[in-house]
Amino acid sequence: MGVLGIEDADGVRVLTLNRPDALNAFNDELWDATRDALVEAQGRDDLGCVVLTGAGRAFTAGQDLGEMAAPPSHANGELHGYRGFIPVLEEFDKPLIAAVNGIGVGIGITVLGYCDLVVMGESARLKAPFVSLGVTTEAAGSVSLPARMGWAAAAHVIFTGGWLSAADALACGLAWRVTPDAQLLDETMAVARVIGAQPVGALTATKRLMVAGRLDAWRAARVREDSEFVRLVGAPENLAALEAFFNKGS
């Protein structure tokens, strides 16, 4: 099924990140495929809900760091990769549910701010490693995570770069429900099908209204983050952190 699995049934589109050998880390191909699948779902009158999950033992390990060090070039002026994906995610106007299996790192936690419901397997864990990599938050995580988790819980997970368990994600409000790992997709699909059966026009109108209250603020936060990220990436702290990461275990 390539880097992204797409299954449509009962008013629900299931997107399965499918680079299991790389823990579903996002390379350019996966960013673009996920973006395109969201754009297509947005234009379908028979789809009222989208579920995002991962193949294998990870939700996603975040940005493919190998590709981050040597980003691909594109001949045309179209936005690709993360920069093409995030604007679509910001304005996505149908209910979006995350079924978090295994680890979620980087975008694996910041994407959850854009998900209307987050269901986690009981062994799933999340990490925001930005500061520990010598950079800063992405995808408006500087405002979305405090909004979803509360300031102290977000500050702890961002500043320490430590793991957040499914139980703690539930306690602070980032997760809506925690399920046994084996039941994760079944329980997620049960609620997704209920949502997907609702009138699509009413769903999209309501989602747009809900997003409207945050869209400008979150977009502005992302612009600020992008500016700081550009300043920090490639600086001594970032290079030292990346060298330590790639040399770990060698």
One Martini backbone bead per residue (centre of mass of N, CA, C, O) as a GRO file, in nm:
protein
  250
    1MET     BB    1   0.050   0.066   0.008
    2GLY     BB    2   0.283   0.210   0.070
    3VAL     BB    3   0.327   0.486   0.287
    4LEU     BB    4  -0.003   0.491   0.252
    5GLY     BB    5  -0.297   0.401   0.389
    6ILE     BB    6  -0.630   0.363   0.225
    7GLU     BB    7  -0.961   0.359   0.384
    8ASP     BB    8  -1.306   0.325   0.275
    9ALA     BB    9  -1.582   0.336   0.519
   10ASP     BB   10  -1.863   0.437   0.666
   11GLY     BB   11  -1.757   0.751   0.639
   12VAL     BB   12  -1.448   0.649   0.658
   13ARG     BB   13  -1.106   0.745   0.681
   14VAL     BB   14  -0.808   0.548   0.675
   15LEU     BB   15  -0.484   0.640   0.791
   16THR     BB   16  -0.172   0.460   0.728
   17LEU     BB   17   0.126   0.467   0.841
   18ASN     BB   18   0.394   0.305   0.611
   19ARG     BB   19   0.704   0.293   0.794
   20PRO     BB   20   0.795   0.064   1.006
   21ASP     BB   21   1.115   0.058   0.982
   22ALA     BB   22   1.087   0.392   1.059
   23LEU     BB   23   0.848   0.447   1.253
   24ASN     BB   24   0.686   0.643   1.061
   25ALA     BB   25   0.857   0.843   0.943
   26PHE     BB   26   0.877   1.156   0.791
   27ASN     BB   27   0.882   1.200   0.464
   28ASP     BB   28   0.809   1.351   0.181
   29GLU     BB   29   0.614   1.131   0.081
   30LEU     BB   30   0.435   1.120   0.338
   31TRP     BB   31   0.350   1.407   0.361
   32ASP     BB   32   0.214   1.425   0.076
   33ALA     BB   33   0.016   1.186   0.104
   34THR     BB   34  -0.138   1.297   0.350
   35ARG     BB   35  -0.226   1.560   0.232
   36ASP     BB   36  -0.382   1.445  -0.016
   37ALA     BB   37  -0.584   1.271   0.154
   38LEU     BB   38  -0.716   1.514   0.296
   39VAL     BB   39  -0.807   1.674   0.052
   40GLU     BB   40  -0.988   1.453  -0.065
   41ALA     BB   41  -1.172   1.413   0.185
   42GLN     BB   42  -1.284   1.705   0.188
   43GLY     BB   43  -1.434   1.651  -0.112
   44ARG     BB   44  -1.612   1.425   0.023
   45ASP     BB   45  -1.953   1.337   0.076
   46ASP     BB   46  -1.888   1.026   0.200
   47LEU     BB   47  -1.702   1.181   0.416
   48GLY     BB   48  -1.690   1.253   0.786
   49CYS     BB   49  -1.414   1.093   0.862
   50VAL     BB   50  -1.081   1.072   1.018
   51VAL     BB   51  -0.818   0.831   1.055
   52LEU     BB   52  -0.510   0.815   1.245
   53THR     BB   53  -0.236   0.585   1.191
   54GLY     BB   54  -0.013   0.301   1.252
   55ALA     BB   55   0.228   0.085   1.158
   56GLY     BB   56   0.298  -0.125   1.395
   57ARG     BB   57   0.498   0.017   1.676
   58ALA     BB   58   0.398   0.300   1.548
   59PHE     BB   59   0.287   0.599   1.479
   60THR     BB   60   0.536   0.826   1.510
   61ALA     BB   61   0.885   0.949   1.490
   62GLY     BB   62   0.860   1.172   1.285
   63GLN     BB   63   1.107   1.312   1.154
   64ASP     BB   64   1.332   1.243   0.919
   65LEU     BB   65   1.660   1.301   1.000
   66GLY     BB   66   1.806   1.234   0.739
   67GLU     BB   67   1.633   1.436   0.567
   68MET     BB   68   1.687   1.688   0.737
   69ALA     BB   69   1.997   1.696   0.660
   70ALA     BB   70   1.884   1.613   0.341
   71PRO     BB   71   1.690   1.776   0.163
   72PRO     BB   72   1.485   1.779  -0.084
   73SER     BB   73   1.434   1.878  -0.411
   74HIS     BB   74   1.230   2.115  -0.606
   75ALA     BB   75   1.134   2.251  -0.906
   76ASN     BB   76   0.893   2.368  -0.797
   77GLY     BB   77   0.684   2.593  -0.594
   78GLU     BB   78   0.577   2.378  -0.428
   79LEU     BB   79   0.474   2.256  -0.138
   80HIS     BB   80   0.654   2.040   0.077
   81GLY     BB   81   0.606   1.849   0.317
   82TYR     BB   82   0.554   2.007   0.602
   83ARG     BB   83   0.474   2.283   0.452
   84GLY     BB   84   0.227   2.136   0.302
   85PHE     BB   85   0.070   1.997   0.543
   86ILE     BB   86  -0.011   2.208   0.767
   87PRO     BB   87  -0.223   2.391   0.623
   88VAL     BB   88  -0.425   2.157   0.589
   89LEU     BB   89  -0.458   2.082   0.887
   90GLU     BB   90  -0.559   2.359   0.996
   91GLU     BB   91  -0.827   2.345   0.776
   92PHE     BB   92  -0.959   2.095   0.851
   93ASP     BB   93  -1.330   2.010   0.808
   94LYS     BB   94  -1.303   1.730   0.960
   95PRO     BB   95  -1.312   1.488   1.158
   96LEU     BB   96  -1.027   1.398   1.373
   97ILE     BB   97  -0.865   1.084   1.445
   98ALA     BB   98  -0.655   0.933   1.683
   99ALA     BB   99  -0.463   0.619   1.669
  100VAL     BB  100  -0.239   0.544   1.921
  101ASN     BB  101   0.041   0.354   1.842
  102GLY     BB  102   0.275   0.360   2.038
  103ILE     BB  103   0.487   0.587   1.922
  104GLY     BB  104   0.505   0.958   1.970
  105VAL     BB  105   0.702   1.186   1.782
  106GLY     BB  106   0.671   1.503   1.757
  107ILE     BB  107   0.432   1.499   1.535
  108GLY     BB  108   0.305   1.269   1.720
  109ILE     BB  109   0.205   1.513   1.916
  110THR     BB  110   0.128   1.779   1.755
  111VAL     BB  111  -0.110   1.656   1.587
  112LEU     BB  112  -0.313   1.623   1.830
  113GLY     BB  113  -0.415   1.922   1.836
  114TYR     BB  114  -0.591   1.858   1.557
  115CYS     BB  115  -0.748   1.649   1.710
  116ASP     BB  116  -1.063   1.576   1.829
  117LEU     BB  117  -0.963   1.278   1.884
  118VAL     BB  118  -0.782   1.071   2.131
  119VAL     BB  119  -0.661   0.741   2.093
  120MET     BB  120  -0.498   0.512   2.321
  121GLY     BB  121  -0.285   0.293   2.386
  122GLU     BB  122  -0.164   0.177   2.687
  123SER     BB  123   0.152   0.168   2.560
  124ALA     BB  124   0.163   0.442   2.476
  125ARG     BB  125   0.393   0.712   2.365
  126LEU     BB  126   0.520   1.046   2.425
  127LYS     BB  127   0.724   1.304   2.242
  128ALA     BB  128   0.911   1.629   2.285
  129PRO     BB  129   1.243   1.676   2.140
  130PHE     BB  130   1.330   1.968   2.061
  131VAL     BB  131   1.521   2.081   2.280
  132SER     BB  132   1.714   1.826   2.278
  133LEU     BB  133   1.779   1.915   1.957
  134GLY     BB  134   1.815   2.242   1.951
  135VAL     BB  135   1.520   2.344   1.926
  136THR     BB  136   1.172   2.374   1.849
  137THR     BB  137   0.869   2.397   1.804
  138GLU     BB  138   0.583   2.274   1.618
  139ALA     BB  139   0.277   2.314   1.486
  140ALA     BB  140   0.191   2.505   1.737
  141GLY     BB  141   0.288   2.371   2.017
  142SER     BB  142   0.315   2.635   2.197
  143VAL     BB  143  -0.022   2.639   2.205
  144SER     BB  144  -0.164   2.358   2.175
  145LEU     BB  145  -0.058   2.207   2.424
  146PRO     BB  146  -0.157   2.401   2.648
  147ALA     BB  147  -0.457   2.387   2.556
  148ARG     BB  148  -0.486   2.068   2.599
  149MET     BB  149  -0.302   2.015   2.885
  150GLY     BB  150  -0.182   2.249   3.003
  151TRP     BB  151   0.083   2.420   3.107
  152ALA     BB  152   0.246   2.222   3.291
  153ALA     BB  153   0.235   1.967   3.117
  154ALA     BB  154   0.362   2.098   2.868
  155ALA     BB  155   0.623   2.202   2.994
  156HIS     BB  156   0.729   1.926   3.077
  157VAL     BB  157   0.735   1.784   2.794
  158ILE     BB  158   0.910   2.006   2.651
  159PHE     BB  159   1.159   2.065   2.851
  160THR     BB  160   1.245   1.751   2.900
  161GLY     BB  161   1.173   1.525   2.672
  162GLY     BB  162   0.986   1.323   2.783
  163TRP     BB  163   0.771   1.080   2.860
  164LEU     BB  164   0.423   1.015   2.775
  165SER     BB  165   0.173   0.858   2.890
  166ALA     BB  166  -0.140   0.753   2.843
  167ALA     BB  167  -0.241   0.816   3.127
  168ASP     BB  168  -0.134   1.114   3.130
  169ALA     BB  169  -0.282   1.208   2.876
  170LEU     BB  170  -0.561   1.166   3.001
  171ALA     BB  171  -0.532   1.343   3.260
  172CYS     BB  172  -0.463   1.619   3.078
  173GLY     BB  173  -0.644   1.589   2.785
  174LEU     BB  174  -0.508   1.478   2.522
  175ALA     BB  175  -0.671   1.233   2.582
  176TRP     BB  176  -0.986   1.067   2.561
  177ARG     BB  177  -0.876   0.760   2.530
  178VAL     BB  178  -0.803   0.434   2.674
  179THR     BB  179  -0.681   0.123   2.543
  180PRO     BB  180  -0.634  -0.166   2.459
  181ASP     BB  181  -0.428  -0.242   2.212
  182ALA     BB  182  -0.616  -0.459   2.062
  183GLN     BB  183  -0.871  -0.226   2.063
  184LEU     BB  184  -0.806   0.044   1.926
  185LEU     BB  185  -0.941   0.037   1.640
  186ASP     BB  186  -1.222  -0.057   1.720
  187GLU     BB  187  -1.289   0.186   1.912
  188THR     BB  188  -1.237   0.406   1.707
  189MET     BB  189  -1.441   0.309   1.485
  190ALA     BB  190  -1.700   0.329   1.646
  191VAL     BB  191  -1.697   0.645   1.659
  192ALA     BB  192  -1.639   0.711   1.360
  193ARG     BB  193  -1.907   0.594   1.246
  194VAL     BB  194  -2.094   0.785   1.391
  195ILE     BB  195  -1.980   1.040   1.262
  196GLY     BB  196  -1.992   0.943   0.954
  197ALA     BB  197  -2.326   0.939   0.972
  198GLN     BB  198  -2.341   1.222   0.954
  199PRO     BB  199  -2.398   1.516   0.829
  200VAL     BB  200  -2.160   1.661   0.639
  201GLY     BB  201  -2.237   1.961   0.635
  202ALA     BB  202  -2.257   1.989   0.946
  203LEU     BB  203  -1.975   1.899   1.016
  204THR     BB  204  -1.811   2.113   0.857
  205ALA     BB  205  -1.938   2.365   0.978
  206THR     BB  206  -1.861   2.299   1.274
  207LYS     BB  207  -1.557   2.268   1.241
  208ARG     BB  208  -1.505   2.554   1.138
  209LEU     BB  209  -1.609   2.697   1.392
  210MET     BB  210  -1.407   2.567   1.590
  211VAL     BB  211  -1.144   2.661   1.434
  212ALA     BB  212  -1.178   2.975   1.412
  213GLY     BB  213  -1.089   3.042   1.716
  214ARG     BB  214  -0.766   2.939   1.641
  215LEU     BB  215  -0.630   2.979   1.363
  216ASP     BB  216  -0.469   3.247   1.383
  217ALA     BB  217  -0.302   3.175   1.637
  218TRP     BB  218  -0.169   2.912   1.530
  219ARG     BB  219  -0.044   3.028   1.277
  220ALA     BB  220   0.132   3.239   1.420
  221ALA     BB  221   0.292   3.035   1.586
  222ARG     BB  222   0.418   2.887   1.347
  223VAL     BB  223   0.574   3.128   1.235
  224ARG     BB  224   0.748   3.170   1.482
  225GLU     BB  225   0.871   2.888   1.489
  226ASP     BB  226   1.001   2.888   1.209
  227SER     BB  227   1.197   3.117   1.271
  228GLU     BB  228   1.344   2.975   1.509
  229PHE     BB  229   1.423   2.717   1.363
  230VAL     BB  230   1.608   2.847   1.153
  231ARG     BB  231   1.805   2.962   1.368
  232LEU     BB  232   1.874   2.674   1.515
  233VAL     BB  233   1.934   2.524   1.276
  234GLY     BB  234   2.282   2.441   1.265
  235ALA     BB  235   2.359   2.496   1.530
  236PRO     BB  236   2.558   2.380   1.772
  237GLU     BB  237   2.337   2.240   1.942
  238ASN     BB  238   2.208   2.081   1.708
  239LEU     BB  239   2.460   1.931   1.603
  240ALA     BB  240   2.526   1.788   1.870
  241ALA     BB  241   2.256   1.641   1.901
  242LEU     BB  242   2.267   1.483   1.632
  243GLU     BB  243   2.532   1.338   1.683
  244ALA     BB  244   2.437   1.190   1.937
  245PHE     BB  245   2.202   1.042   1.805
  246PHE     BB  246   2.368   0.888   1.573
  247ASN     BB  247   2.581   0.766   1.797
  248LYS     BB  248   2.383   0.598   1.928
  249GLY     BB  249   2.504   0.274   1.975
  250SER     BB  250   2.799   0.284   1.814
   0.00000   0.00000   0.00000
